[in-house]
Short mmCIF file of C-alpha atoms in Angstrom, two decimals:
data_model
loop_
_atom_site.label_atom_id
_atom_site.label_comp_id
_atom_site.label_asym_id
_atom_site.label_seq_id
_atom_site.Cartn_x
_atom_site.Cartn_y
_atom_site.Cartn_z
CA MET U 1 79.79 109.58 101.46
CA GLN U 2 78.90 109.73 97.90
CA ALA U 3 81.24 107.57 95.41
CA GLY U 4 80.37 107.55 91.78
CA ASN U 5 76.77 106.04 91.80
CA ALA U 6 76.83 104.76 95.16
CA ARG U 7 76.20 106.07 98.65
CA TYR U 8 77.87 104.51 101.95
CA LEU U 9 76.12 105.82 104.74
CA LYS U 10 76.71 103.38 107.50
CA GLN U 11 79.02 100.20 108.57
CA GLY U 12 76.51 97.85 106.87
CA ASP U 13 77.22 99.57 103.41
CA LEU U 14 80.80 98.50 103.51
CA PRO U 15 82.48 95.06 103.16
CA GLU U 16 84.11 93.18 105.96
CA THR U 17 87.00 92.14 103.45
CA ILE U 18 88.47 94.01 100.90
CA PRO U 19 91.15 93.14 98.27
CA ILE U 20 94.23 95.49 98.92
CA PHE U 21 96.50 97.27 96.19
CA PRO U 22 99.64 98.32 98.00
CA LEU U 23 101.66 101.37 96.55
CA SER U 24 104.25 103.32 97.92
CA GLY U 25 103.73 107.01 98.00
CA ALA U 26 100.16 106.83 96.80
CA LEU U 27 97.45 108.63 98.90
CA LEU U 28 93.93 108.35 98.83
CA LEU U 29 91.62 110.37 101.18
CA PRO U 30 88.10 110.27 101.60
CA GLY U 31 86.26 112.38 98.89
CA GLY U 32 89.50 112.29 96.75
CA GLN U 33 90.27 111.00 93.15
CA LEU U 34 93.32 108.86 93.06
CA PRO U 35 94.16 107.94 88.83
CA LEU U 36 95.75 104.91 88.52
CA ASN U 37 97.67 102.72 85.67
CA ILE U 38 97.15 98.95 86.31
CA PHE U 39 99.19 96.58 84.57
CA GLU U 40 100.42 93.65 86.62
CA PRO U 41 98.26 90.42 85.59
CA ARG U 42 97.21 90.02 89.41
CA TYR U 43 96.13 93.49 89.62
CA LEU U 44 94.44 93.62 86.57
CA MET U 45 92.54 90.52 87.90
CA MET U 46 91.90 92.24 91.26
CA PHE U 47 90.10 94.97 89.32
CA ASP U 48 87.99 92.63 87.13
CA ASP U 49 86.82 90.85 90.13
CA ALA U 50 86.30 94.38 92.00
CA LEU U 51 83.95 95.29 88.63
CA ALA U 52 82.05 91.99 88.95
CA HIS U 53 81.05 92.38 92.35
CA ASN U 54 81.39 95.77 94.36
CA ARG U 55 83.87 98.11 92.86
CA LEU U 56 85.88 98.39 96.17
CA ILE U 57 89.63 98.41 96.38
CA GLY U 58 91.69 99.20 99.43
CA MET U 59 94.43 101.31 99.03
CA VAL U 60 97.62 100.92 101.36
CA GLN U 61 100.98 101.32 101.68
CA PRO U 62 103.87 98.85 102.18
CA SER U 63 106.02 99.21 105.04
CA TYR U 64 108.40 102.27 104.58
CA SER U 65 110.44 102.37 108.00
CA GLU U 66 112.11 99.47 109.96
CA GLN U 67 109.81 100.70 112.75
CA ILE U 68 106.85 99.38 111.24
CA HIS U 69 106.88 95.70 112.24
CA SER U 70 104.46 94.56 109.56
CA GLU U 71 104.24 94.10 105.65
CA PHE U 72 102.07 97.05 105.27
CA CYS U 73 100.97 100.19 106.88
CA GLN U 74 98.33 99.48 109.28
CA VAL U 75 95.85 102.13 107.98
CA GLY U 76 94.88 102.46 104.23
CA CYS U 77 91.70 104.06 102.45
CA LEU U 78 89.11 102.14 100.86
CA GLY U 79 88.16 103.28 97.41
CA ARG U 80 85.36 102.83 94.72
CA ILE U 81 86.26 102.45 90.97
CA THR U 82 84.53 105.31 89.46
CA SER U 83 85.91 105.28 85.93
CA ILE U 84 88.04 102.81 84.16
CA ALA U 85 89.37 102.61 80.38
CA GLU U 86 91.17 99.72 78.57
CA THR U 87 94.46 101.24 76.62
CA GLY U 88 94.51 98.38 73.80
CA ASP U 89 97.92 97.21 75.43
CA GLY U 90 96.69 95.25 78.31
CA ARG U 91 96.52 98.04 80.91
CA TYR U 92 93.69 99.86 82.59
CA ILE U 93 93.61 103.60 83.11
CA THR U 94 91.28 103.86 86.40
CA SER U 95 90.21 106.34 89.23
CA LEU U 96 89.21 105.43 92.71
CA THR U 97 87.18 107.61 94.85
CA GLY U 98 88.11 107.52 98.40
CA ILE U 99 85.32 106.72 100.64
CA CYS U 100 86.51 106.02 104.21
CA ARG U 101 89.83 104.92 105.80
CA TYR U 102 90.28 101.51 107.46
CA ARG U 103 92.44 99.67 109.80
CA LEU U 104 93.93 95.98 108.58
CA ILE U 105 92.70 93.35 110.93
CA GLU U 106 94.06 90.03 109.59
CA GLU U 107 94.91 88.42 106.08
CA VAL U 108 92.00 85.98 104.69
CA ALA U 109 93.20 83.07 102.92
CA SER U 110 92.18 83.09 99.13
CA HIS U 111 92.98 81.35 95.82
CA LYS U 112 93.51 84.69 94.00
CA PRO U 113 96.94 86.08 93.39
CA TYR U 114 96.29 89.29 95.17
CA ARG U 115 95.78 89.66 98.84
CA ASN U 116 92.55 90.20 100.77
CA PHE U 117 92.21 91.34 104.42
CA ARG U 118 89.67 91.75 107.12
CA ILE U 119 89.17 95.45 108.08
CA ALA U 120 87.84 97.75 110.83
CA PRO U 121 86.76 100.81 108.59
CA PHE U 122 86.75 104.44 110.02
CA ILE U 123 83.02 105.07 110.29
CA SER U 124 83.29 108.57 111.05
CA ASP U 125 84.58 109.22 107.63
CA LEU U 126 81.41 108.72 105.97
CA THR U 127 79.95 112.22 107.19
CA LEU U 128 83.39 114.01 106.65
CA ALA U 129 81.43 116.42 104.23
CA SER U 130 80.06 118.36 107.56
CA GLU U 131 83.51 118.44 108.70
CA ASP U 132 84.71 122.27 107.29
CA GLY U 133 85.39 124.25 110.23
CA GLY U 134 88.31 125.02 112.19
CA ILE U 135 91.06 125.17 109.39
CA ASP U 136 93.57 127.91 108.98
CA ARG U 137 92.47 128.40 105.46
CA GLN U 138 94.96 131.55 104.77
CA ALA U 139 97.96 129.49 106.30
CA LEU U 140 97.20 126.65 104.13
CA LEU U 141 96.90 128.64 100.96
CA ALA U 142 100.20 130.92 101.81
CA ALA U 143 102.07 127.25 102.46
CA PHE U 144 100.79 126.05 99.34
CA ARG U 145 101.52 129.42 97.24
CA ALA U 146 105.16 129.40 98.73
CA TYR U 147 105.61 125.84 97.59
CA LEU U 148 104.36 126.50 94.10
CA ASP U 149 106.59 129.64 94.03
CA ALA U 150 109.83 127.63 95.28
CA ASN U 151 109.29 124.92 92.51
CA LYS U 152 108.14 127.27 89.87
CA LEU U 153 104.78 125.70 89.45
CA GLU U 154 101.35 127.05 88.88
CA ALA U 155 97.75 126.68 90.09
CA ASP U 156 94.44 127.38 89.00
CA TRP U 157 94.03 129.91 91.81
CA ASP U 158 90.12 130.70 90.86
CA SER U 159 89.33 126.72 91.42
CA VAL U 160 91.48 126.86 94.79
CA GLU U 161 89.65 129.81 96.17
CA ARG U 162 86.03 128.19 95.41
CA ALA U 163 87.04 124.90 96.67
CA SER U 164 85.74 123.94 100.35
CA ASN U 165 88.49 123.52 103.00
CA MET U 166 87.59 119.69 102.82
CA THR U 167 88.34 119.68 99.19
CA LEU U 168 91.33 121.63 99.69
CA VAL U 169 93.09 120.04 102.53
CA ASN U 170 92.66 116.66 100.85
CA SER U 171 93.52 117.54 97.32
CA VAL U 172 96.67 119.25 98.19
CA SER U 173 97.52 116.51 100.66
CA MET U 174 97.03 113.92 97.86
CA MET U 175 98.93 115.85 94.98
CA SER U 176 101.66 116.70 97.40
CA PRO U 177 105.21 115.09 96.31
CA PHE U 178 106.10 114.26 99.88
CA GLY U 179 107.56 110.79 100.72
CA PRO U 180 105.66 107.56 102.29
CA ALA U 181 106.24 108.74 105.89
CA GLU U 182 104.39 112.14 105.27
CA LYS U 183 101.65 110.34 103.06
CA GLN U 184 100.96 108.43 105.86
CA ALA U 185 100.89 110.86 108.39
CA LEU U 186 98.35 112.84 106.40
CA LEU U 187 96.17 109.76 106.14
CA GLU U 188 96.33 109.02 109.73
CA ALA U 189 95.76 112.54 110.78
CA PRO U 190 92.43 112.17 113.45
CA ASP U 191 90.65 115.02 111.57
CA LEU U 192 90.71 117.54 108.87
CA LYS U 193 92.01 120.20 111.22
CA THR U 194 94.88 118.23 112.30
CA ARG U 195 95.32 117.10 108.41
CA ALA U 196 95.80 120.62 107.44
CA GLU U 197 98.17 121.63 110.33
CA THR U 198 100.07 118.39 109.36
CA LEU U 199 100.32 119.58 105.55
CA ILE U 200 101.35 123.11 106.33
CA ALA U 201 104.20 122.02 108.94
CA ILE U 202 105.60 119.35 106.36
CA THR U 203 105.40 122.02 103.45
CA GLU U 204 107.08 124.66 105.68
CA ILE U 205 109.93 122.23 106.57
CA VAL U 206 110.51 121.30 102.75
CA ILE U 207 110.50 124.77 101.71
CA ALA U 208 113.07 125.70 104.44
CA GLY U 209 115.09 122.82 103.06
CA GLY U 210 115.71 121.22 106.47
CA ASP U 211 115.19 117.70 105.68
CA ASP U 212 114.66 115.53 102.38
CA SER U 213 110.77 115.30 102.17
CA ASP U 214 111.32 111.11 102.54
CA THR U 215 112.77 111.67 106.10
CA VAL U 216 111.06 114.62 107.32
CA LEU U 217 108.90 112.58 109.48
CA GLN U 218 111.17 109.21 110.23
#
């Protein structure tokens, strides 16, 4: 997996412990780009420390349901800081490039104001570039177009048509305005084909008006 100037090819390229940035409704996927506006002092410190070390941050959602008996969802995505700018008023405008998903193992004690966890990375994500087959691209595009039409939105269809299946599925998943449960289901999909099928199903349900998007999968 290429992220910025770094390549991550094996488990030894990844840290055992990472700082985590909990953010509800935020979805980062391997190969994807997630823009962030950082303003809380503890997270400004987190990004400063990451820039001085390995530039790696773990995105994760806080628990969104009483059925999740932990403070955080157990699966998140590791990202590398690939761009950052100071705003002049104390904030950072930054972007993370997704590397691989991970499972939280246990919290690691730290004197820092942010949280650190030991993780088990999904090593198979590092070779996702070759996972581009088995996608019903026409069904995905049809669902995407129907969603845009229903919400009177536009898209750059030339770019959409040129995108690889992996880029298309992950980009649409990340930009979709669905709730935390839907975003977590897309993150935890075992492969690209399943993620595409999940995305199509959620989109069709929302278009049909059967449920509010925040509660479709709860």
